[in-house]
Short mmCIF file of C-alpha atoms in Angstrom, two decimals:
data_model
loop_
_atom_site.label_atom_id
_atom_site.label_comp_id
_atom_site.label_asym_id
_atom_site.label_seq_id
_atom_site.Cartn_x
_atom_site.Cartn_y
_atom_site.Cartn_z
CA MET A 879 -0.02 -0.09 -0.03
CA ASN A 880 1.46 3.66 -0.89
CA GLN A 881 1.94 6.12 1.78
CA PRO A 882 -1.08 8.36 1.05
CA ALA A 883 -3.36 5.40 1.08
CA ALA A 884 -1.83 4.01 4.32
CA THR A 885 -2.33 7.29 5.87
CA ALA A 886 -5.96 7.48 4.88
CA SER A 887 -6.71 3.99 5.82
CA ARG A 888 -5.20 4.80 9.40
CA LEU A 889 -7.04 7.97 9.74
CA LEU A 890 -10.42 6.20 9.05
CA ALA A 891 -9.38 3.21 11.77
CA LEU A 892 -8.39 6.17 14.13
CA LEU A 893 -11.64 7.60 13.65
CA SER A 894 -13.59 4.49 13.90
CA LEU A 895 -11.87 4.00 17.46
CA LEU A 896 -12.55 7.72 19.01
CA GLN A 897 -16.21 7.00 17.75
CA ALA A 898 -16.38 3.89 19.69
CA ARG A 899 -15.76 4.99 23.31
CA ARG A 900 -15.52 8.25 24.85
CA GLU A 901 -11.81 8.44 25.69
CA TRP A 902 -8.56 6.55 24.72
CA PRO A 903 -4.99 6.72 26.21
CA GLY A 904 -2.32 7.66 23.47
CA PRO A 905 -0.48 4.14 24.15
CA VAL A 906 -3.50 2.14 23.56
CA LEU A 907 -4.53 4.08 20.29
CA ALA A 908 -0.84 3.42 19.08
CA GLU A 909 -0.83 -0.01 20.12
CA ARG A 910 -4.27 -0.63 18.40
CA LEU A 911 -3.31 1.03 15.26
CA GLY A 912 0.41 -0.61 14.96
CA VAL A 913 2.40 2.83 14.87
CA GLY A 914 4.38 4.99 17.30
CA LEU A 915 2.88 8.11 19.70
CA ARG A 916 4.25 10.69 17.37
CA THR A 917 2.09 9.16 14.76
CA VAL A 918 -0.95 9.07 16.58
CA ARG A 919 -0.25 12.77 17.32
CA ARG A 920 0.15 13.75 13.86
CA ASP A 921 -2.96 11.83 12.86
CA VAL A 922 -5.04 13.61 15.69
CA GLU A 923 -4.01 17.04 13.99
CA ARG A 924 -4.97 15.83 10.54
CA LEU A 925 -8.59 14.79 11.67
CA ARG A 926 -8.75 18.17 13.44
CA GLY A 927 -7.86 19.65 10.18
CA MET A 928 -11.03 17.97 8.73
CA GLY A 929 -13.22 19.30 11.46
CA TYR A 930 -13.23 16.89 13.98
CA ARG A 931 -12.91 18.14 17.54
CA ILE A 932 -10.54 15.98 19.31
CA THR A 933 -9.60 16.75 22.97
CA ALA A 934 -6.31 15.85 24.11
CA GLY A 935 -5.63 14.99 28.06
CA ARG A 936 -2.63 16.27 30.07
CA GLY A 937 0.22 14.08 31.21
CA SER A 938 2.79 11.97 29.64
CA ILE A 939 0.49 9.36 28.37
CA GLY A 940 -2.32 11.66 27.18
CA GLY A 941 -5.71 10.92 26.26
CA TYR A 942 -8.01 11.50 23.21
CA ARG A 943 -11.77 12.23 23.08
CA LEU A 944 -13.84 12.99 20.24
CA ASP A 945 -16.35 15.81 21.10
CA SER A 946 -19.50 16.74 19.47
CA GLY A 947 -19.10 20.55 17.63
CA ALA A 948 -21.20 22.66 15.89
CA ASP A 949 -20.14 21.72 12.53
CA LEU A 950 -20.93 18.25 11.08
CA PRO A 951 -17.69 16.62 9.71
CA PRO A 952 -17.83 13.47 7.33
CA LEU A 953 -19.10 10.58 9.18
CA LEU A 954 -17.51 7.13 9.40
CA LEU A 955 -19.95 4.31 9.05
CA ASP A 956 -19.23 0.71 8.16
CA ASP A 957 -21.23 -1.58 5.87
CA ASP A 958 -23.88 -2.86 8.61
CA GLN A 959 -24.24 0.86 10.12
CA VAL A 960 -25.29 2.05 6.64
CA THR A 961 -27.71 -0.88 5.89
CA GLY A 962 -29.27 -0.17 9.18
CA ILE A 963 -29.68 3.39 8.24
CA ALA A 964 -31.36 2.44 5.21
CA VAL A 965 -33.63 0.13 6.64
CA ALA A 966 -34.74 2.55 9.33
CA LEU A 967 -35.25 5.51 6.76
CA ARG A 968 -37.34 3.11 4.41
CA ALA A 969 -39.37 1.74 7.35
CA ALA A 970 -40.19 5.26 8.37
CA PRO A 971 -43.81 5.03 7.53
CA LEU A 972 -44.41 2.74 9.96
CA ALA A 973 -43.43 4.88 12.87
CA GLY A 974 -46.38 7.32 12.44
CA ALA A 975 -44.34 10.29 13.37
CA GLY A 976 -44.84 12.16 9.98
CA VAL A 977 -41.34 12.22 8.82
CA GLU A 978 -41.71 9.97 5.66
CA GLU A 979 -40.84 13.04 3.18
CA ALA A 980 -37.75 13.81 5.96
CA ALA A 981 -36.77 10.33 5.81
CA ALA A 982 -36.75 9.97 2.03
CA GLN A 983 -34.49 13.03 1.64
CA ALA A 984 -32.12 11.93 4.21
CA LEU A 985 -31.47 8.41 2.43
CA ALA A 986 -31.25 10.23 -0.89
CA THR A 987 -28.51 12.53 0.79
CA ILE A 988 -26.64 9.86 2.36
CA ARG A 989 -26.96 7.83 -0.71
CA ARG A 990 -25.16 10.56 -3.00
CA VAL A 991 -22.12 10.63 -0.61
CA MET A 992 -21.75 6.86 -0.46
CA PRO A 993 -18.62 5.23 -2.14
CA SER A 994 -19.96 3.02 -5.05
CA ARG A 995 -19.75 -0.37 -3.38
CA LEU A 996 -22.11 0.95 -0.16
CA ARG A 997 -24.48 2.53 -2.75
CA HIS A 998 -24.87 -0.68 -4.82
CA ARG A 999 -25.44 -2.60 -1.38
CA VAL A 1000 -28.19 -0.13 -0.28
CA ASP A 1001 -30.01 -0.21 -3.63
CA ALA A 1002 -29.80 -3.95 -3.81
CA LEU A 1003 -31.75 -3.68 -0.27
CA GLN A 1004 -35.65 -3.28 -1.63
CA PHE A 1005 -38.83 -3.59 0.45
CA THR A 1006 -42.34 -2.63 0.72
CA THR A 1007 -43.94 -1.36 4.02
CA LEU A 1008 -47.56 -2.57 4.42
CA ALA A 1009 -50.11 -1.08 6.55
CA THR A 1010 -50.47 -2.63 9.90
CA ASP A 1011 -53.93 -4.01 11.56
CA ALA A 1012 -54.28 -0.42 13.23
CA PRO A 1013 -54.44 2.81 11.01
CA VAL A 1014 -51.07 4.57 11.17
CA SER A 1015 -51.94 8.03 13.41
CA THR A 1016 -49.42 10.59 12.37
CA VAL A 1017 -48.14 12.70 15.56
CA GLY A 1018 -46.08 15.67 15.51
CA THR A 1019 -42.44 15.35 16.23
CA ASP A 1020 -42.64 18.44 18.72
CA ASP A 1021 -45.05 16.25 20.78
CA LEU A 1022 -42.69 13.44 20.91
CA VAL A 1023 -39.75 15.57 21.60
CA LEU A 1024 -41.49 17.52 24.32
CA LEU A 1025 -42.81 14.07 26.01
CA SER A 1026 -39.58 12.55 25.66
CA GLY A 1027 -38.01 15.25 27.07
CA ALA A 1028 -40.36 15.24 30.15
CA ILE A 1029 -39.74 11.50 30.57
CA ARG A 1030 -36.06 12.03 30.82
CA ALA A 1031 -36.40 15.01 33.06
CA ARG A 1032 -38.90 13.50 35.14
CA GLU A 1033 -41.36 16.28 34.77
CA VAL A 1034 -45.43 16.06 35.15
CA VAL A 1035 -46.64 17.03 31.78
CA ARG A 1036 -50.12 18.61 31.31
CA PHE A 1037 -52.33 18.09 28.35
CA ASP A 1038 -55.95 17.98 27.00
CA TYR A 1039 -57.26 14.58 26.10
CA GLY A 1040 -59.59 13.82 23.38
CA ALA A 1041 -60.20 12.64 19.81
CA PRO A 1042 -57.18 12.67 17.34
CA GLY A 1043 -56.12 16.30 16.68
CA ALA A 1044 -58.32 17.56 19.56
CA ARG A 1045 -57.07 20.78 21.22
CA ALA A 1046 -58.74 22.74 24.21
CA GLY A 1047 -62.22 24.11 24.14
CA GLY A 1048 -65.91 23.50 23.96
CA ASP A 1049 -68.60 24.73 25.82
CA VAL A 1050 -67.30 23.77 29.32
CA PRO A 1051 -63.66 24.59 29.92
CA ARG A 1052 -61.96 21.64 31.44
CA PRO A 1053 -58.68 21.89 33.61
CA PRO A 1054 -55.72 20.01 31.74
CA ARG A 1055 -54.95 16.44 32.79
CA ARG A 1056 -51.79 15.82 34.80
CA ALA A 1057 -49.67 12.69 34.50
CA GLU A 1058 -46.30 11.51 35.23
CA PRO A 1059 -44.76 9.97 31.88
CA HIS A 1060 -42.45 7.11 32.13
CA HIS A 1061 -42.10 5.50 28.69
CA LEU A 1062 -43.00 6.57 25.13
CA VAL A 1063 -43.66 3.50 23.07
CA ALA A 1064 -44.34 2.98 19.28
CA SER A 1065 -46.70 0.09 18.48
CA ARG A 1066 -48.60 -0.88 15.30
CA GLY A 1067 -48.37 2.64 13.90
CA ARG A 1068 -49.13 4.39 16.95
CA TRP A 1069 -47.30 6.27 19.48
CA TYR A 1070 -48.29 6.09 23.10
CA VAL A 1071 -47.27 7.15 26.57
CA VAL A 1072 -47.22 4.90 29.61
CA ALA A 1073 -47.89 7.49 32.35
CA TRP A 1074 -49.28 7.62 36.06
CA ASP A 1075 -52.32 10.03 35.94
CA LEU A 1076 -52.32 12.05 38.90
CA GLY A 1077 -56.04 12.68 38.48
CA VAL A 1078 -57.12 9.23 38.97
CA ALA A 1079 -54.07 8.01 40.90
CA ASP A 1080 -53.47 5.03 38.51
CA TRP A 1081 -51.37 3.78 35.47
CA ARG A 1082 -53.10 4.69 32.13
CA ILE A 1083 -51.67 4.37 28.46
CA PHE A 1084 -52.59 7.61 26.36
CA ARG A 1085 -52.45 7.79 22.66
CA VAL A 1086 -50.06 10.52 21.78
CA ASP A 1087 -52.47 11.53 18.67
CA ARG A 1088 -55.34 12.33 21.25
CA MET A 1089 -53.19 14.50 23.60
CA ALA A 1090 -53.09 18.04 23.20
CA THR A 1091 -49.76 18.85 25.26
CA ARG A 1092 -49.27 22.03 27.10
CA LEU A 1093 -45.96 23.44 26.36
CA HIS A 1094 -44.84 24.09 29.98
CA THR A 1095 -43.97 21.07 31.98
CA GLY A 1096 -44.82 20.90 35.59
CA PRO A 1097 -42.55 19.80 38.75
CA ARG A 1098 -40.44 16.92 38.97
CA PHE A 1099 -41.53 13.48 40.18
CA THR A 1100 -39.71 10.30 41.80
CA PRO A 1101 -40.54 7.68 39.14
CA ARG A 1102 -42.58 4.67 40.07
CA GLU A 1103 -42.36 1.17 39.01
CA VAL A 1104 -44.19 0.23 36.22
CA PRO A 1105 -46.49 -2.82 37.31
CA GLY A 1106 -44.45 -6.07 36.77
CA GLY A 1107 -41.43 -4.37 36.10
CA ASP A 1108 -41.46 -4.46 32.34
CA VAL A 1109 -42.98 -1.83 30.15
CA GLN A 1110 -43.18 -3.94 27.07
CA GLU A 1111 -45.09 -6.85 29.26
CA PHE A 1112 -47.44 -4.03 30.85
CA VAL A 1113 -48.32 -2.69 27.31
CA ALA A 1114 -48.81 -5.82 25.64
CA ALA A 1115 -50.97 -7.01 28.62
CA ARG A 1116 -53.41 -3.73 28.37
CA PHE A 1117 -53.64 -4.21 24.46
CA THR A 1118 -54.78 -7.75 24.92
CA GLY A 1119 -57.01 -7.28 28.15
CA ARG A 1120 -54.66 -8.98 30.45
CA HIS A 1121 -53.78 -7.72 33.93
CA ALA A 1122 -49.95 -6.63 33.96
CA ASN A 1123 -48.52 -10.11 34.20
CA ASP A 1124 -51.37 -12.41 33.68
CA TRP A 1125 -54.93 -13.08 32.28
CA PRO A 1126 -58.14 -12.51 34.36
CA CYS A 1127 -59.16 -15.92 33.61
CA ARG A 1128 -56.85 -18.94 33.75
CA GLY A 1129 -57.81 -22.65 33.56
CA LYS A 1130 -56.75 -26.16 32.95
CA VAL A 1131 -57.98 -28.76 30.89
CA VAL A 1132 -57.15 -32.46 29.27
CA VAL A 1133 -57.23 -32.47 25.52
CA ASP A 1134 -57.59 -35.66 23.41
CA LEU A 1135 -54.56 -34.37 21.16
CA PRO A 1136 -50.77 -35.08 21.24
CA ALA A 1137 -48.89 -32.12 22.77
CA ARG A 1138 -46.91 -31.53 19.51
CA ASP A 1139 -50.54 -30.82 17.78
CA VAL A 1140 -51.93 -28.44 20.62
CA ALA A 1141 -48.77 -26.23 21.43
CA PRO A 1142 -48.86 -23.95 18.36
CA PHE A 1143 -52.57 -23.16 19.17
CA VAL A 1144 -52.30 -21.93 22.73
CA GLU A 1145 -49.83 -18.98 22.17
CA ASP A 1146 -48.54 -18.09 26.12
CA GLY A 1147 -50.06 -21.34 27.37
CA VAL A 1148 -48.53 -24.26 29.07
CA VAL A 1149 -49.03 -27.48 27.26
CA GLU A 1150 -47.90 -31.17 29.24
CA ASP A 1151 -47.41 -34.27 27.42
CA LEU A 1152 -49.54 -36.86 29.01
CA GLY A 1153 -49.16 -39.51 26.20
CA PRO A 1154 -49.23 -40.37 22.50
CA ASP A 1155 -52.71 -38.62 22.41
CA LYS A 1156 -53.31 -36.74 25.27
CA CYS A 1157 -51.99 -33.75 26.88
CA SER A 1158 -53.08 -31.03 29.49
CA VAL A 1159 -53.23 -27.34 28.60
CA GLU A 1160 -53.26 -24.33 31.17
CA VAL A 1161 -53.92 -21.27 29.28
CA GLY A 1162 -55.53 -17.70 29.97
CA SER A 1163 -58.11 -15.29 28.13
CA TRP A 1164 -59.79 -11.91 29.06
CA SER A 1165 -63.15 -13.76 29.89
CA TRP A 1166 -64.41 -17.42 30.56
CA THR A 1167 -66.43 -17.77 27.33
CA ALA A 1168 -63.26 -16.54 25.41
CA LEU A 1169 -61.36 -19.19 27.05
CA ALA A 1170 -63.71 -21.92 26.26
CA SER A 1171 -63.70 -20.59 22.52
CA LEU A 1172 -60.00 -20.87 22.48
CA LEU A 1173 -59.93 -24.46 23.80
CA GLY A 1174 -62.93 -25.36 21.36
CA ARG A 1175 -60.93 -24.64 18.30
CA LEU A 1176 -58.58 -27.36 18.91
CA GLU A 1177 -61.24 -29.59 17.53
CA ALA A 1178 -61.05 -32.36 20.04
CA ASP A 1179 -62.56 -33.61 23.04
CA VAL A 1180 -61.69 -31.55 26.29
CA HIS A 1181 -62.14 -32.55 30.03
CA VAL A 1182 -62.04 -29.60 32.20
CA LEU A 1183 -59.91 -29.97 35.40
CA HIS A 1184 -60.56 -26.62 36.98
CA PRO A 1185 -61.69 -24.22 37.77
CA GLU A 1186 -65.43 -24.78 37.55
CA GLU A 1187 -65.95 -21.55 35.51
CA VAL A 1188 -64.45 -23.23 32.60
CA ARG A 1189 -67.03 -26.13 32.63
CA LEU A 1190 -69.80 -23.44 32.88
CA ALA A 1191 -68.49 -21.38 30.13
CA PHE A 1192 -68.75 -24.17 27.88
CA GLY A 1193 -72.41 -24.81 28.62
CA GLU A 1194 -72.93 -21.35 27.86
CA LEU A 1195 -71.34 -21.74 24.31
CA ALA A 1196 -73.07 -24.82 23.74
CA GLN A 1197 -76.30 -23.28 24.42
CA ARG A 1198 -75.45 -20.24 21.85
CA PHE A 1199 -74.21 -22.69 19.28
CA GLN A 1200 -77.41 -24.77 19.34
CA ARG A 1201 -79.46 -21.53 18.92
CA ALA A 1202 -77.07 -20.63 16.12
CA SER A 1203 -77.55 -24.00 14.60
CA ASP A 1204 -81.34 -23.74 14.53
CA PRO A 1205 -82.83 -22.91 11.15
CA GLY A 1206 -85.81 -21.17 12.69
CA ASP A 1207 -83.74 -18.62 14.84
CA ARG A 1208 -83.37 -15.69 12.60
CA PRO A 1209 -83.24 -12.17 13.84
CA ASP A 1210 -86.42 -9.82 13.51
#
């Protein structure tokens, strides 16, 4: 490798190291690059000349740190990072943050400055984003920034809450709602805030597109622990009608089918093998009749172990199905 190419390659390696962690001792950088300390110092000066703000520590061994600055110097991205950026920008419509056009422009800008090799890799990555089961609700980035900032600063937020796009008003003025925001969650094309509602003294999940946030946040608060300790589990439970860590209705039955044939259809249930053509199933749902319906779709005989509510739910469903099968049973 000729001298200019070797220097350029070494500068890229040095910049990559500086971006990877907060501070590097000079001797460690020299060892990683396979050069002497004087060469490291010269390379640091070259990077400074390109616009990178690199702070040098005092002492015989020194230390180097890459600081953020007002000017954006050239970025160093490896192949996987470029691919990750491309995927994220092209999937922007699923976020519902109203940044689709900006994301497309950003991807076009990045693509123009890529080396040919990386540009071909990004161009080869083609996929189509489909609408989610729930319609995408666009929210303003200002709202997301305000809410995220309040979560980070642990500050109470004030907002009016209603239909998407609603703002304060109406015949009877209402005081704004007050809540301690804990997590900002994106799910199925919508944005949500998991918060402790001070008005009802309980946990709530608010849709951001229905929040008309007030500009100024309130006092600081001490964070509470989300029920169950896992925000993903908490939100998933609320979306499916469960309690924080479990379904409100659980039952156990024996099914006249092999465990391998039953397991794919009970999702978060527990299936125990009882022999070649029998297994036990413990599973939950949001109601007893819904639990019986879930077990009934297995198309096999079911023997209820406990509780009695499951047996009663099967009886109620049997009556419904009997009425539905009667040709003379038609709505008025």
